[in-house]
Short mmCIF file of C-alpha atoms in Angstrom, two decimals:
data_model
loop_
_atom_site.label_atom_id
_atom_site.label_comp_id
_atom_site.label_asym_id
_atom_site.label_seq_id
_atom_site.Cartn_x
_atom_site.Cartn_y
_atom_site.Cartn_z
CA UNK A 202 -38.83 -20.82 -17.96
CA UNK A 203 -36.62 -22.14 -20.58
CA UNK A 204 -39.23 -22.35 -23.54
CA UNK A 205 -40.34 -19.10 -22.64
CA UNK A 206 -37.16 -17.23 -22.73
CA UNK A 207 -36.10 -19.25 -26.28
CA UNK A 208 -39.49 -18.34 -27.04
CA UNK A 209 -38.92 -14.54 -27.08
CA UNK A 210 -35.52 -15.09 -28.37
CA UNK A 211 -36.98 -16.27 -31.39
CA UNK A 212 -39.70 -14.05 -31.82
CA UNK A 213 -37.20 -11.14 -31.34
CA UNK A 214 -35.08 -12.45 -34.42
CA UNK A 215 -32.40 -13.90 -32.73
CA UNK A 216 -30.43 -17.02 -33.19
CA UNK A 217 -32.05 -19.89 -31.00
CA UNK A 218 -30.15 -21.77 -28.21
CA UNK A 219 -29.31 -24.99 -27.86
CA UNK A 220 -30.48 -26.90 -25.11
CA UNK A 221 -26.06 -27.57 -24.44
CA UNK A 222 -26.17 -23.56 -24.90
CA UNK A 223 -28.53 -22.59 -22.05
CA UNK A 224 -27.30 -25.49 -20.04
CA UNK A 225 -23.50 -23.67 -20.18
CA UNK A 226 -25.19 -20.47 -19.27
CA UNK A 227 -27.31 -21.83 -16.22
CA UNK A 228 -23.43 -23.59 -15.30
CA UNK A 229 -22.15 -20.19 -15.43
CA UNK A 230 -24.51 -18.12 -13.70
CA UNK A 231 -24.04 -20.68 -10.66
CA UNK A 232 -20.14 -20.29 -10.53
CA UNK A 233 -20.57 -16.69 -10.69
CA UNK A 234 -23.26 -17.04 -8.34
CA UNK A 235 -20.64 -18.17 -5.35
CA UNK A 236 -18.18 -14.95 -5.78
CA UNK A 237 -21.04 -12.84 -5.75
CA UNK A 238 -22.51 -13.66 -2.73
CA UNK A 239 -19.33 -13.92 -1.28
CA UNK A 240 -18.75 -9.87 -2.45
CA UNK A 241 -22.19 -8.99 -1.16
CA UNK A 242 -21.37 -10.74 2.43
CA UNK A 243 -17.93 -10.24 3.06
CA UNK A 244 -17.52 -6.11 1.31
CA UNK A 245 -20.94 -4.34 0.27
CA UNK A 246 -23.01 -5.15 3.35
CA UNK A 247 -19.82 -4.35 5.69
CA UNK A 248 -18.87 -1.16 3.39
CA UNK A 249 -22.66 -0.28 3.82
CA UNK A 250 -23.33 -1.00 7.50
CA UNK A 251 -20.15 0.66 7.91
CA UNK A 252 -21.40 4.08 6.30
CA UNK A 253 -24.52 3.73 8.31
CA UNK A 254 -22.19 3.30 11.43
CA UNK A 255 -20.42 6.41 10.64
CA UNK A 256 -24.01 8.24 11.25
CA UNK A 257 -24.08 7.49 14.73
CA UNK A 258 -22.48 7.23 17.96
CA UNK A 259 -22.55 3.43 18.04
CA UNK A 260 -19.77 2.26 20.26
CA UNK A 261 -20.08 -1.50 19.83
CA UNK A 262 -22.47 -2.50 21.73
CA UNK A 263 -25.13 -0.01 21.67
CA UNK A 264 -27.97 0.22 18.94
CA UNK A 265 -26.98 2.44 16.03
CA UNK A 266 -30.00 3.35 14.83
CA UNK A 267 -30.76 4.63 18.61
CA UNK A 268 -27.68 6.82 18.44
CA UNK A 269 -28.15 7.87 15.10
CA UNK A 270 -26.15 11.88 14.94
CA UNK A 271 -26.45 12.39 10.96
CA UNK A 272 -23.26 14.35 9.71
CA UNK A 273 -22.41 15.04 13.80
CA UNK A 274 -19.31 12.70 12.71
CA UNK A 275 -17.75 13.76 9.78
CA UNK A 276 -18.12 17.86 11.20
CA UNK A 277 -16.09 16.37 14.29
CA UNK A 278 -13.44 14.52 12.32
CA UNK A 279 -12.52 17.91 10.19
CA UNK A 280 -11.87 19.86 12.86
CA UNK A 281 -10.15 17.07 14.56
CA UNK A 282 -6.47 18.58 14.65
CA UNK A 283 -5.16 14.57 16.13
CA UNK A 284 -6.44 13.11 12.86
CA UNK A 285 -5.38 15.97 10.41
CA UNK A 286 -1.90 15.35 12.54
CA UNK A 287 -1.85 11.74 11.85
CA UNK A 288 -2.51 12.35 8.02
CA UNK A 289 0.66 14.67 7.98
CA UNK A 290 2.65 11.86 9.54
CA UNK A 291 1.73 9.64 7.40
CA UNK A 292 2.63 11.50 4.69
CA UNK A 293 6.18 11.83 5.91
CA UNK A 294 6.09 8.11 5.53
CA UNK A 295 5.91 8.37 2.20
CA UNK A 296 9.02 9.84 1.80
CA UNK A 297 10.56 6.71 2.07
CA UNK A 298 8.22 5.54 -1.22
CA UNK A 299 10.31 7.31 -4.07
CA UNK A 300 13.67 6.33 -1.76
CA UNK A 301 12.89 2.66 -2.45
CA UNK A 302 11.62 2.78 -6.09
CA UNK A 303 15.25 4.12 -6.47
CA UNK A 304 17.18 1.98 -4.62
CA UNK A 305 15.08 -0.85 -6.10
CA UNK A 306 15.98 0.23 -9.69
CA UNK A 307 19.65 0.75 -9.09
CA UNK A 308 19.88 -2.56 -6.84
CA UNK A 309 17.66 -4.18 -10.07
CA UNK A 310 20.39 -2.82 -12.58
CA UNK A 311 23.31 -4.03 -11.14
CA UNK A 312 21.85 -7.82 -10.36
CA UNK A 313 20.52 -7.88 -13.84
CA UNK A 314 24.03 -9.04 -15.18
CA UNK A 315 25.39 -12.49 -15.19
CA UNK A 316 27.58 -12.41 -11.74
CA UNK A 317 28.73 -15.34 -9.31
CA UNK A 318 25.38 -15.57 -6.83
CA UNK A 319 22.78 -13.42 -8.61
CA UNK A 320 20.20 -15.75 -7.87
CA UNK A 321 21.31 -15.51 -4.19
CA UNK A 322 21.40 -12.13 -4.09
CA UNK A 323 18.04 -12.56 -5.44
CA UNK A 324 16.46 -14.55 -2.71
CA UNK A 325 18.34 -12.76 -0.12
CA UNK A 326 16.60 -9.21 -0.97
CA UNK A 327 13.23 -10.71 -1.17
CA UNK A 328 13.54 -12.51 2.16
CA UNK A 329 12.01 -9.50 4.31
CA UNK A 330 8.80 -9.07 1.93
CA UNK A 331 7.74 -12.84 2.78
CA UNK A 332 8.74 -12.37 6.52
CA UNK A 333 6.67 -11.64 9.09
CA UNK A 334 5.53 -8.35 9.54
CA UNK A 335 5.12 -8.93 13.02
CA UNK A 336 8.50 -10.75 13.73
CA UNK A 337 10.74 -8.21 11.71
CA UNK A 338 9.03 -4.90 13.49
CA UNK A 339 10.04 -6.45 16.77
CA UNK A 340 13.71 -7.26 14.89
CA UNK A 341 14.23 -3.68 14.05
CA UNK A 342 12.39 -2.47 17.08
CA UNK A 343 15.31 -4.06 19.00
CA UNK A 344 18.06 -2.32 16.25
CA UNK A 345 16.61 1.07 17.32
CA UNK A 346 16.75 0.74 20.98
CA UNK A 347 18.54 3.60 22.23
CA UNK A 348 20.60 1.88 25.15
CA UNK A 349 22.19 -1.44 23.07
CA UNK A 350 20.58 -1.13 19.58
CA UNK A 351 22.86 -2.66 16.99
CA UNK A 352 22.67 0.65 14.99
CA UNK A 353 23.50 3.15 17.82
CA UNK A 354 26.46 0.31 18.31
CA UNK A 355 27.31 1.16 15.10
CA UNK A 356 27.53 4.72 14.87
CA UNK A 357 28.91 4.65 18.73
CA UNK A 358 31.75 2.37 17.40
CA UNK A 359 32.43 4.53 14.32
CA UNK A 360 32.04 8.26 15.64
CA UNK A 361 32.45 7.81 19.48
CA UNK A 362 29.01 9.34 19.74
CA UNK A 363 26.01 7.79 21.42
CA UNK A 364 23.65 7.59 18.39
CA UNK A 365 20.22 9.67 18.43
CA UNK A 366 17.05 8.09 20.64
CA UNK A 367 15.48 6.48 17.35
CA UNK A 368 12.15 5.57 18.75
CA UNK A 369 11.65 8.35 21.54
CA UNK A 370 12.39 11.26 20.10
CA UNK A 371 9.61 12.67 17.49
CA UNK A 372 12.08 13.28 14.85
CA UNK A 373 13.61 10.36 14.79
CA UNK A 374 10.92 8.20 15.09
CA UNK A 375 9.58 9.38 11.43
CA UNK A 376 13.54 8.68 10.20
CA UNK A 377 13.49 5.23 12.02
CA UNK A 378 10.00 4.27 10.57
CA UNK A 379 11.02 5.58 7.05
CA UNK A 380 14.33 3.31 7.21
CA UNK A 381 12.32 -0.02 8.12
CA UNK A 382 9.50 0.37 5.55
CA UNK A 383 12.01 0.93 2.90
CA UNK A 384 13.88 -2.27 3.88
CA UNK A 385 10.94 -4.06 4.06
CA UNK A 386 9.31 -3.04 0.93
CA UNK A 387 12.88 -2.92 -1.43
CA UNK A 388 12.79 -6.42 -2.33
CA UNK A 389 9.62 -6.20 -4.27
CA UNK A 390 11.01 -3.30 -6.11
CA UNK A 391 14.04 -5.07 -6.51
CA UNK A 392 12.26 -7.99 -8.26
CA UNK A 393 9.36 -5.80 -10.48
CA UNK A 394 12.12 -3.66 -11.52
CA UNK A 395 14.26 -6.84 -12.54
CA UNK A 396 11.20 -8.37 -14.34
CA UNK A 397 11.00 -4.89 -16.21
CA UNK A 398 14.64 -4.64 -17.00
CA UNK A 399 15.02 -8.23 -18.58
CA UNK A 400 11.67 -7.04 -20.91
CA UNK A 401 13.90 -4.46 -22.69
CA UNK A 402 15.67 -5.72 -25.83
CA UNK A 403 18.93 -5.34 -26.32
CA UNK A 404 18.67 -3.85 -29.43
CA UNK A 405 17.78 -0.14 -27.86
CA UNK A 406 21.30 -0.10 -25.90
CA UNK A 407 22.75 -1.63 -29.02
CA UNK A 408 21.60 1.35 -30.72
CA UNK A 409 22.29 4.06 -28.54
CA UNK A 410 25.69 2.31 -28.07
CA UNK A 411 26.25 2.86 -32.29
CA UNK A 412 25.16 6.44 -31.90
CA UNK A 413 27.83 7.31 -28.90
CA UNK A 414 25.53 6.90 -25.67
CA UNK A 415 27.55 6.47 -22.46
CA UNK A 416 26.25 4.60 -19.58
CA UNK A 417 24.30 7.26 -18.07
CA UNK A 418 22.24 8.67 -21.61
CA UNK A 419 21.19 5.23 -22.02
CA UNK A 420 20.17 4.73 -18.22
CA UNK A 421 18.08 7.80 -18.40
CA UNK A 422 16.59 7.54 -21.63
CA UNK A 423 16.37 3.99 -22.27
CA UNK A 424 16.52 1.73 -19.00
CA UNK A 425 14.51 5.17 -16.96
CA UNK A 426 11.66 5.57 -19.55
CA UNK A 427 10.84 1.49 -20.46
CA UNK A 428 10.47 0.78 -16.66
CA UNK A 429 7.77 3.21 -15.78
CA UNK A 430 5.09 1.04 -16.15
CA UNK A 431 6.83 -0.85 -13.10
CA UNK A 432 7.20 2.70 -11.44
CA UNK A 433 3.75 3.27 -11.54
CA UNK A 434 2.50 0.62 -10.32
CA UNK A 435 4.91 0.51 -7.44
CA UNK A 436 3.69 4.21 -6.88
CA UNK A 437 0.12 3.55 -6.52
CA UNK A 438 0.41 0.02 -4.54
CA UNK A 439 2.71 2.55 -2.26
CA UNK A 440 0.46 5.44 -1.63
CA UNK A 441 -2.78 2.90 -1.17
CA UNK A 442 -0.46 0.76 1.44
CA UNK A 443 1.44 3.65 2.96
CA UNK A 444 -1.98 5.10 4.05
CA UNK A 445 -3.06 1.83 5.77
CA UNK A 446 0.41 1.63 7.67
CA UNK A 447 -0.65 -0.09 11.42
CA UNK A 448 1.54 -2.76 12.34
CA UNK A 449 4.78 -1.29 12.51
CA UNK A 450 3.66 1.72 14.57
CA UNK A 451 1.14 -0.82 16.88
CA UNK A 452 4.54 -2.74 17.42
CA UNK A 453 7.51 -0.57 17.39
CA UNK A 454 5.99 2.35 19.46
CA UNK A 455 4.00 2.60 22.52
CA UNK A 456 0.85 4.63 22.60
CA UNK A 457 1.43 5.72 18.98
CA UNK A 458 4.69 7.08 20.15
CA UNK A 459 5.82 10.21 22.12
CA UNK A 460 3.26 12.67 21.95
CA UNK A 461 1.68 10.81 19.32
CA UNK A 462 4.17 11.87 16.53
CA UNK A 463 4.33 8.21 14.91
CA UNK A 464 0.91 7.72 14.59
CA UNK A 465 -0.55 7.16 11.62
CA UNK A 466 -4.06 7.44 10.17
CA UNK A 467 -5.29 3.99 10.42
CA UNK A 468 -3.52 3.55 13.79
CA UNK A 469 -5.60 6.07 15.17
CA UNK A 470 -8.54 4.89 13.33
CA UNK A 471 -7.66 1.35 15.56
CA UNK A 472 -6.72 3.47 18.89
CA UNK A 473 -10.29 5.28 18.41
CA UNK A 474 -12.33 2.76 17.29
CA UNK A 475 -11.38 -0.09 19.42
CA UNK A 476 -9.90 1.32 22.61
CA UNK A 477 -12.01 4.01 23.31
CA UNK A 478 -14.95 2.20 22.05
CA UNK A 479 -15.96 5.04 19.07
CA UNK A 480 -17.12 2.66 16.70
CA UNK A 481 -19.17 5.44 14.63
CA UNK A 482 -16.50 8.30 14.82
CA UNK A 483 -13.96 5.21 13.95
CA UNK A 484 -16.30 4.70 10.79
CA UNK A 485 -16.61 8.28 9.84
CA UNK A 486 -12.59 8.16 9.81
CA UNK A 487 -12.19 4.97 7.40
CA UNK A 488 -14.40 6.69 4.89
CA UNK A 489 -12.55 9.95 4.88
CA UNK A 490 -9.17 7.71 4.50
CA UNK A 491 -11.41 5.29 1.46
CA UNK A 492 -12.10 9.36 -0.16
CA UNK A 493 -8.78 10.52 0.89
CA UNK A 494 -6.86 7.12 -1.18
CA UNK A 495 -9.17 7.08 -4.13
CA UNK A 496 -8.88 11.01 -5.04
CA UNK A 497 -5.07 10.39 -4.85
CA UNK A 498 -5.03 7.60 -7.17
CA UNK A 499 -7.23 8.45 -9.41
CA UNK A 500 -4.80 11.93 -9.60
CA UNK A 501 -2.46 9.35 -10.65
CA UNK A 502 -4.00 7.83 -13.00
CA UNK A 503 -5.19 10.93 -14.67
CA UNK A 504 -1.61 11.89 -14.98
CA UNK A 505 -0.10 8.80 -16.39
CA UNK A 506 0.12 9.56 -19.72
CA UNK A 507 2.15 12.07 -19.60
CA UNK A 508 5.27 9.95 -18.38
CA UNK A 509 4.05 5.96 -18.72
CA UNK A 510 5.66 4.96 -21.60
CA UNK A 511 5.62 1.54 -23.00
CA UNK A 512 7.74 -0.85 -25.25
CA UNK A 513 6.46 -0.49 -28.77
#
């Protein structure tokens, strides 16, 4: 097989290979060989039995191809108003995206000076992104309790007030969620926006400085501008993850909350899926969400141009 293909090679014109040449290729085409299988196993074949799911009413355990309903699925699921419902609520969630790319970027400025303990301030902000998702959601679960949370002990101890029923009340649930996904997700903004900030040279400020800049013209057009590389990509890695948020409403609420107003998309993806055994309709949902994620990004990107700018 060998001769033959060095054959043709040379009878096309082109340079023969050495025997150490194809030996290097035949090396490479078996380490590329294991990822590729590995991508055909573990994401095409699920991503395409999954699509053949979502034509059907396969529950599991039945056979899909004996309960196969065509588009019956995807009619269903847009005139769903539970799922549209769940969208919308997880679109409040996103509030709390922008709220921690700022807080991130102010909390970034201030640590990126030489103070007593940066490095422990440091640590100490990226603790929660390492923790468990799990164990913290219970933590904060237990700070919104209505009867002895430590933040209704707060506001109780400050303003004599009992504070507001943060996980039973629809309104405040959405507040309460918004508040822990922030705190969990500030210390990577903290660091990106860090790594960003110590990329700037000096000279810029320095500049701007010469030419009678306070604090806040060189913030906004130096420090604001040079960063939003870091911005976008902490905007896109937000809207992909906000739109897959599970755990903390699978842990923090019951029953996706009171009359379902904390549920999210993927959450009742899971509650339809796996506890009511609609496997197919569950399918039908992911793919919407897959269409729903990469429209949004690719918005995104489209648009970045127009306000990515980069350090020459």
């Amino acid at each position: 097989m060998a001769k033959t293909t060095v054959t043709k090679a040379a009878k096309a014109g082109s340079p023969r290979m050495s025997d150490m040449a194809l030996k290097e290729q035949r090396w490479g085409r078996l380490f590329v060989a294991a990822p590729f299988i590995g991508f055909c196993l573990f994401s095409a074949f699920p991503i395409v039995f999954a699509f053949v799911a979502s034509l059907s009413n396969w529950t599991g355990t039945n056979s899909i191809f004996a309960n196969f309903n065509g588009l019956s699925n995807y009619i269903e699921l847009f005139t769903d108003s539970r799922f549209w419902m769940t969208v919308g609520t997880t679109i409040i969630y996103m509030i709390g995206i922008p709220v921690g790319m700022i807080l991130g970027l102010l909390i970034a400025t201030a640590m990126n000076r030489k103070i007593p303990g940066v490095k422990i301030l440091r640590t100490m902000y990226y603790v929660p992104v390492i923790s468990s998702l799990v164990a913290v959601a219970i933590l904060w679960a237990w700070v919104f309790n209505y009867d002895f949370g430590l933040l209704n002990l707060i506001i109780q101890a400050i303003s004599g007030k009992h504070g507001p029923n943060w996980l039973g009340n629809e309104f405040w649930v959405k507040v309460a969620m918004i508040i822990f996904m922030v705190w969990k997700g500030l210390g990577t903004s903290v660091i990106l926006y860090l790594s960003g900030l110590q990329n700037i040279p000096r000279d810029y400020y320095e500049a701007a400085s010469i030419d009678g800049a306070n604090g806040w013209q060189a913030f906004r057009n130096i420090t604001v501008p040079l960063v939003s590389p870091v911005t976008f990509y902490l905007l896109i890695t937000g809207i992909i993850g906000g739109f897959q948020v599970f755990v903390e409403v699978s842990v923090m609420v019951t029953n996706g909350g009171l009359n379902y107003s904390a549920a999210t998309v993927v959450y009742y993806l899971w509650d339809t899926a796996f506890k009511h055994q609609r496997m197919g309709y569950g399918s039908a949902m992911a793919f919407v969400l897959a269409i729903i994620i990469f429209i949004v990004t690719a918005i995104n990107f489209k648009g970045q141009d127009k306000w990515v700018k980069t350090i020459d």
